[in-house]
Amino acid sequence: MNLRLTAVALGLLALGASLPAAAQQGVTDTEIVIGDILPLTGPPALLGVAHNVGVKAAVAEANAAGGINGRKLRLISEDDGYVPSRTIQGVRKLVNSDKIFAFTSISGTAQAQAAMQLIRQSGLPAMAPITTYEGLYKPTIKNVFAVGYDMREAVYEMIVQMADRYPGKKWAVISQDDDYGQNVRDGFERAAKEKKLQVVSSQVFKKGQSDFSSEILKVKQSGAEALMAGGVLGENVTMVKELERIGHKIPVGVTYVSRVPASAKMMGTAGENVYTVDYVYLETSPEAKDFMAKLDKHLSPEERGKVNRYTFTGYSAARALFAAMDKCGKALTAACTIAELEKLKNLETGAMTPVSFSANDHLAAPKLFLMKADPASVSYKLVK
């Protein structure tokens, strides 16, 4: 895939980020244009659409309060269908044609990797709350800020906590053959080494696979008594339902990507032994009560029906961006917004634990909570 930009294009992009306030790209006396690039169609739309409505809620809330220093926000959303080549096209459109001031999302891991050169060269503030792969923040990219938790660290923390709850168990891991799966394996293997776990089965499946009967049978035959299921959404559902079908009821860990109502509903009773960790408040928690009321106020009934944890992260990242923009006053520039994001400390959004960045750390790594699926409520509950 050709990611090179012409010298002219790069020059224009750099110019857009360094223009004075009066001519700052995406900013007029009355309006600030921001943009999303994310999956709004296909299976990953379960994540992308939910994120999008979270940003819409943040925009509606800010505009209802008069905008940011008197300027109303206007969101332009581009659908990449979770296809990296379309991410690149969408980023080019948002930067060069729509002339946005900032990104509120840069899609998934492979998509962000493909478009990163363009985003970096644009110099525009870019929030990344859907994926938090290491390349977004290590080494620090001046204009990119990730809101979330490193997937490897999240898997590590989950397996450590599950190992403490289920000591002496034999473990199995099934992971995907891509960067996402590698992050799962890295986190699992680190925890396994530290906790001295006996790993009796380790399998890798091809991305897009839908039948896991063979893999789950191998898990049972290996004598595994606990499983790290390293799929994204549907893969994990299929794995736990297959475990239930063959009568092998064991604790299963999944990443927070799966912590959405649709996944819990599809798992049904098979999800009774499924755990995850997440930094986003549960929809039913007291901490999220005010945020849920905001969603009721600012979203349409149709949008409200699409809410899940990615709505929470989309809202939180947008709120962080808007807080930094607000600090710049009327002289709003990309450089000022980036500088203010680097000063952001313990921003309370009501959707997740506080968000902070620094000049040397562009990853907001909130506190993690251990959760267990609850088939009765078709959701998850905190594990005390």
XYZ file of C-alpha atoms in Angstrom:
384
model
C 0.000 0.000 0.000
C 1.427 3.357 -1.025
C 1.391 5.748 1.916
C 3.696 8.379 0.426
C 2.576 11.938 0.068
C 3.844 14.342 -2.506
C 5.998 17.207 -1.304
C 3.241 19.614 -2.278
C 0.596 17.746 -0.319
C 2.808 17.535 2.746
C 3.540 21.204 2.507
C -0.157 22.026 2.373
C -0.898 19.774 5.313
C 1.863 21.291 7.413
C 0.736 24.763 6.455
C -2.769 24.010 7.648
C -1.527 23.168 11.142
C 0.676 26.259 11.443
C -1.659 28.939 10.139
C -2.451 31.814 12.527
C -5.730 31.709 14.457
C -7.613 33.905 11.991
C -6.819 31.463 9.175
C -6.622 28.201 11.137
C -8.000 25.306 9.106
C -11.502 24.334 10.201
C -12.061 27.448 12.319
C -14.191 30.475 11.459
C -15.620 33.184 13.670
C -18.739 31.072 14.217
C -17.790 27.435 13.654
C -15.230 24.690 14.338
C -15.250 21.653 12.032
C -14.140 18.312 13.464
C -14.025 14.861 11.877
C -14.437 11.136 12.563
C -12.955 8.286 10.526
C -14.350 4.958 11.723
C -16.315 1.819 10.688
C -19.978 2.759 10.250
C -20.868 -0.288 8.131
C -20.064 -4.000 8.344
C -19.675 -6.053 11.553
C -17.253 -3.560 13.262
C -19.987 -0.898 12.946
C -21.197 -2.184 16.309
C -18.172 -0.315 17.679
C -17.915 2.570 15.222
C -21.545 3.674 15.320
C -21.568 3.551 19.114
C -18.443 5.703 19.191
C -19.971 8.119 16.721
C -23.079 8.719 18.830
C -20.848 9.363 21.849
C -19.078 12.125 19.942
C -22.453 13.449 18.759
C -23.590 13.661 22.383
C -20.445 15.609 23.315
C -20.963 17.960 20.354
C -24.641 18.500 21.204
C -23.782 19.169 24.835
C -21.102 21.732 23.908
C -23.298 23.461 21.342
C -26.215 23.622 23.771
C -23.884 25.480 26.130
C -23.026 28.037 23.425
C -20.195 26.201 21.680
C -16.498 26.631 22.388
C -15.766 30.288 23.030
C -18.795 31.219 20.944
C -18.047 28.892 18.013
C -20.454 26.014 17.326
C -19.049 22.558 16.562
C -19.854 20.690 13.337
C -18.955 16.988 13.019
C -18.187 15.300 9.683
C -18.061 11.488 9.841
C -16.357 9.233 7.291
C -17.056 5.483 7.028
C -13.971 3.364 6.303
C -15.796 0.029 6.672
C -12.775 -1.150 8.713
C -10.712 -1.241 5.480
C -7.275 0.469 5.753
C -7.256 1.777 2.159
C -10.588 3.492 2.814
C -9.196 4.949 6.046
C -6.458 6.650 4.030
C -9.015 8.013 1.560
C -11.203 9.267 4.391
C -8.339 10.987 6.180
C -7.300 12.734 2.959
C -10.868 13.937 2.415
C -11.276 15.211 5.967
C -7.945 17.042 5.931
C -7.760 18.369 2.381
C -11.400 18.752 1.261
C -13.436 19.170 4.446
C -10.523 20.978 6.121
C -11.326 19.801 9.605
C -9.629 21.291 12.644
C -9.218 17.987 14.557
C -9.989 14.245 14.531
C -12.195 12.680 17.193
C -11.333 9.159 15.977
C -8.837 7.455 13.656
C -10.528 4.001 13.456
C -8.985 0.606 14.370
C -5.443 -0.708 14.733
C -4.606 -1.663 11.138
C -6.519 1.390 9.892
C -4.627 3.784 12.173
C -1.336 2.188 11.182
C -2.120 2.695 7.496
C -3.149 6.333 7.891
C -0.631 7.365 10.554
C 1.808 9.078 8.185
C -0.986 11.281 6.847
C -2.296 12.074 10.322
C 1.169 12.817 11.668
C 2.027 15.074 8.726
C -1.278 16.955 9.044
C -0.274 18.201 12.482
C -3.969 18.302 13.405
C -4.998 17.170 16.915
C -6.108 13.527 16.688
C -7.874 11.526 19.397
C -7.714 7.701 19.319
C -10.288 6.137 21.655
C -11.256 3.055 19.593
C -7.827 1.447 19.370
C -4.892 1.956 21.712
C -2.159 -0.032 19.991
C 1.358 0.885 21.068
C 2.253 2.680 17.822
C -0.150 5.478 18.742
C 1.794 6.604 21.784
C 5.201 4.887 21.940
C 7.208 6.857 20.950
C 4.997 9.879 21.531
C 3.482 11.381 18.374
C 3.091 15.105 18.884
C -0.496 15.434 17.612
C -1.947 11.985 18.524
C -3.597 11.199 21.897
C -4.892 7.721 22.809
C -7.715 7.352 25.346
C -7.807 3.858 26.751
C -5.634 1.036 27.961
C -2.834 -0.830 26.210
C -4.393 -4.141 25.120
C -1.388 -6.190 26.218
C -1.496 -4.617 29.663
C -5.253 -5.167 29.921
C -4.916 -8.870 29.062
C -2.049 -9.197 31.526
C -4.074 -7.584 34.333
C -7.115 -9.761 33.587
C -5.205 -13.060 33.558
C -3.383 -12.147 36.789
C -6.706 -11.462 38.513
C -8.334 -14.588 37.084
C -5.319 -16.680 38.166
C -5.760 -15.374 41.711
C -9.483 -16.285 41.645
C -8.817 -19.722 40.136
C -5.434 -20.894 41.500
C -3.785 -24.037 40.185
C -5.806 -24.227 36.952
C -4.404 -25.466 33.650
C -4.754 -22.788 30.959
C -5.341 -22.569 27.217
C -5.150 -19.570 24.885
C -6.708 -19.121 21.442
C -5.696 -15.951 19.569
C -6.061 -14.278 16.175
C -3.284 -14.256 13.532
C -2.788 -10.479 13.454
C -1.467 -7.591 15.561
C -4.527 -7.745 17.801
C -3.880 -11.431 18.460
C -0.192 -10.760 19.103
C -1.136 -8.221 21.770
C -3.388 -10.850 23.384
C -0.573 -13.428 23.318
C 1.978 -10.959 24.712
C -0.261 -10.049 27.659
C -1.248 -13.655 28.331
C 2.306 -15.013 28.147
C 3.618 -12.318 30.485
C 0.938 -13.147 33.068
C 1.477 -16.890 32.606
C 5.197 -16.497 33.231
C 4.740 -14.252 36.266
C 2.011 -16.400 37.851
C 3.755 -19.641 36.808
C 0.610 -20.882 35.024
C 0.566 -24.325 33.415
C -0.355 -23.619 29.766
C -1.495 -26.885 28.136
C -2.842 -25.529 24.811
C -1.917 -22.528 22.646
C -3.688 -22.077 19.299
C -3.795 -19.340 16.640
C -6.764 -18.933 14.307
C -7.080 -17.114 11.009
C -8.843 -13.748 11.080
C -12.408 -14.161 9.793
C -12.747 -17.754 11.016
C -16.242 -18.601 12.249
C -16.085 -22.292 13.274
C -14.146 -23.018 16.475
C -15.369 -26.563 17.179
C -11.915 -28.025 16.488
C -10.065 -25.501 18.657
C -12.467 -25.894 21.581
C -12.302 -29.704 21.363
C -8.503 -29.430 21.603
C -8.894 -27.206 24.668
C -10.991 -29.893 26.369
C -8.709 -32.738 25.297
C -5.669 -30.872 26.633
C -7.210 -30.807 30.089
C -7.379 -27.007 30.180
C -9.437 -25.661 33.079
C -9.404 -21.975 32.027
C -9.252 -20.225 28.646
C -8.101 -16.899 27.236
C -10.393 -16.393 24.230
C -8.563 -13.908 22.017
C -11.211 -13.150 19.425
C -12.746 -9.732 18.816
C -16.537 -10.178 19.132
C -18.270 -12.998 17.262
C -15.285 -15.321 17.633
C -15.495 -15.184 21.426
C -19.245 -15.755 21.352
C -18.747 -18.845 19.190
C -16.002 -20.183 21.472
C -17.994 -19.918 24.715
C -21.122 -21.368 23.112
C -19.035 -24.294 21.842
C -17.662 -24.819 25.367
C -21.246 -24.940 26.650
C -22.307 -27.320 23.864
C -19.661 -29.904 24.756
C -20.255 -29.458 28.490
C -16.827 -28.037 29.301
C -17.759 -25.152 31.605
C -14.560 -23.313 32.505
C -13.628 -19.686 33.279
C -13.001 -17.705 30.070
C -11.263 -14.339 29.706
C -12.090 -11.982 26.817
C -10.802 -8.499 26.025
C -12.889 -5.396 26.769
C -13.632 -5.161 23.046
C -16.278 -7.835 23.679
C -17.912 -5.976 26.575
C -20.966 -4.858 24.610
C -24.646 -5.803 25.124
C -24.882 -7.551 21.763
C -22.070 -9.924 22.722
C -23.624 -10.693 26.110
C -26.982 -11.331 24.439
C -25.494 -13.689 21.845
C -23.561 -15.636 24.515
C -26.688 -16.182 26.604
C -26.241 -18.786 29.336
C -22.880 -19.761 27.838
C -21.487 -16.464 29.147
C -21.931 -17.266 32.825
C -18.182 -17.943 33.276
C -16.852 -15.104 31.081
C -14.622 -12.374 32.554
C -13.099 -9.172 31.218
C -11.467 -5.998 32.486
C -12.545 -2.517 31.431
C -11.833 1.115 32.299
C -15.289 2.298 31.187
C -18.071 2.555 33.759
C -20.896 0.046 33.531
C -24.089 1.559 32.118
C -25.944 0.643 35.303
C -23.294 1.911 37.735
C -23.905 4.917 40.011
C -20.845 6.607 38.462
C -22.493 6.586 35.012
C -25.942 7.800 36.125
C -25.429 11.449 35.091
C -23.759 10.459 31.822
C -26.662 8.196 30.886
C -29.028 11.119 31.535
C -26.947 13.235 29.127
C -27.324 10.572 26.450
C -31.090 10.562 26.967
C -31.095 14.343 26.558
C -28.820 14.724 23.534
C -29.417 11.587 21.434
C -32.418 10.563 19.358
C -34.273 7.345 20.311
C -32.611 5.602 17.346
C -29.128 6.784 18.406
C -29.876 5.904 22.025
C -30.486 2.309 20.976
C -26.961 2.060 19.576
C -25.167 2.998 22.789
C -22.489 0.705 24.220
C -19.096 1.135 25.894
C -17.658 2.767 22.760
C -20.170 5.588 23.223
C -18.520 6.199 26.582
C -14.999 6.293 25.132
C -16.039 8.414 22.149
C -17.664 10.939 24.463
C -14.675 10.997 26.834
C -12.123 11.565 24.070
C -14.236 14.336 22.529
C -14.658 15.968 25.933
C -10.879 15.930 26.439
C -10.371 17.529 23.024
C -13.021 20.186 23.657
C -11.586 20.991 27.094
C -8.193 21.663 25.510
C -9.744 23.753 22.707
C -11.664 25.786 25.268
C -8.431 26.636 27.094
C -7.109 28.279 23.917
C -9.816 30.943 23.962
C -10.622 32.796 20.741
C -7.069 32.286 19.402
C -7.730 28.623 18.630
C -4.907 26.782 16.846
C -3.814 23.169 16.475
C -0.548 23.928 18.276
C -2.359 25.477 21.243
C -4.838 22.578 21.463
C -2.025 20.017 21.467
C -0.177 21.970 24.158
C -3.330 22.124 26.300
C -4.022 18.407 25.826
C -0.541 17.742 27.199
C -1.506 19.713 30.330
C -4.809 17.875 30.866
C -5.015 16.372 34.361
C -7.761 14.199 35.849
C -10.563 15.339 33.557
C -13.835 13.914 34.897
C -16.179 12.930 32.079
C -18.640 10.771 34.013
C -18.141 7.978 31.465
C -14.847 6.510 32.650
C -12.160 7.120 35.257
C -10.357 10.509 34.888
C -8.384 11.320 31.730
C -4.837 12.733 31.922
C -1.989 13.355 29.461
C 1.484 14.883 29.646
C 4.087 16.001 27.130
C 5.816 12.631 27.411
C 2.733 10.462 27.825
C -0.079 10.637 25.258
C -1.874 7.516 26.565
C -4.646 8.042 29.100
C -4.563 4.745 30.989
C -7.543 4.805 33.365
C -8.141 2.358 36.204
C -9.261 -1.147 35.223
C -12.226 -3.001 36.723
C -12.681 -6.805 36.699
C -16.124 -7.697 35.325
C -18.100 -10.900 34.822
C -20.849 -11.522 32.292
C -24.361 -11.770 33.725
C -26.712 -13.717 31.411
C -29.757 -12.700 33.463
C -29.280 -8.986 32.758
C -27.578 -9.549 29.357
C -24.705 -7.392 30.553
C -21.659 -7.468 32.824
C -21.303 -6.904 36.555
C -18.367 -5.735 38.650
C -16.444 -8.451 40.453
C -15.825 -7.385 44.056
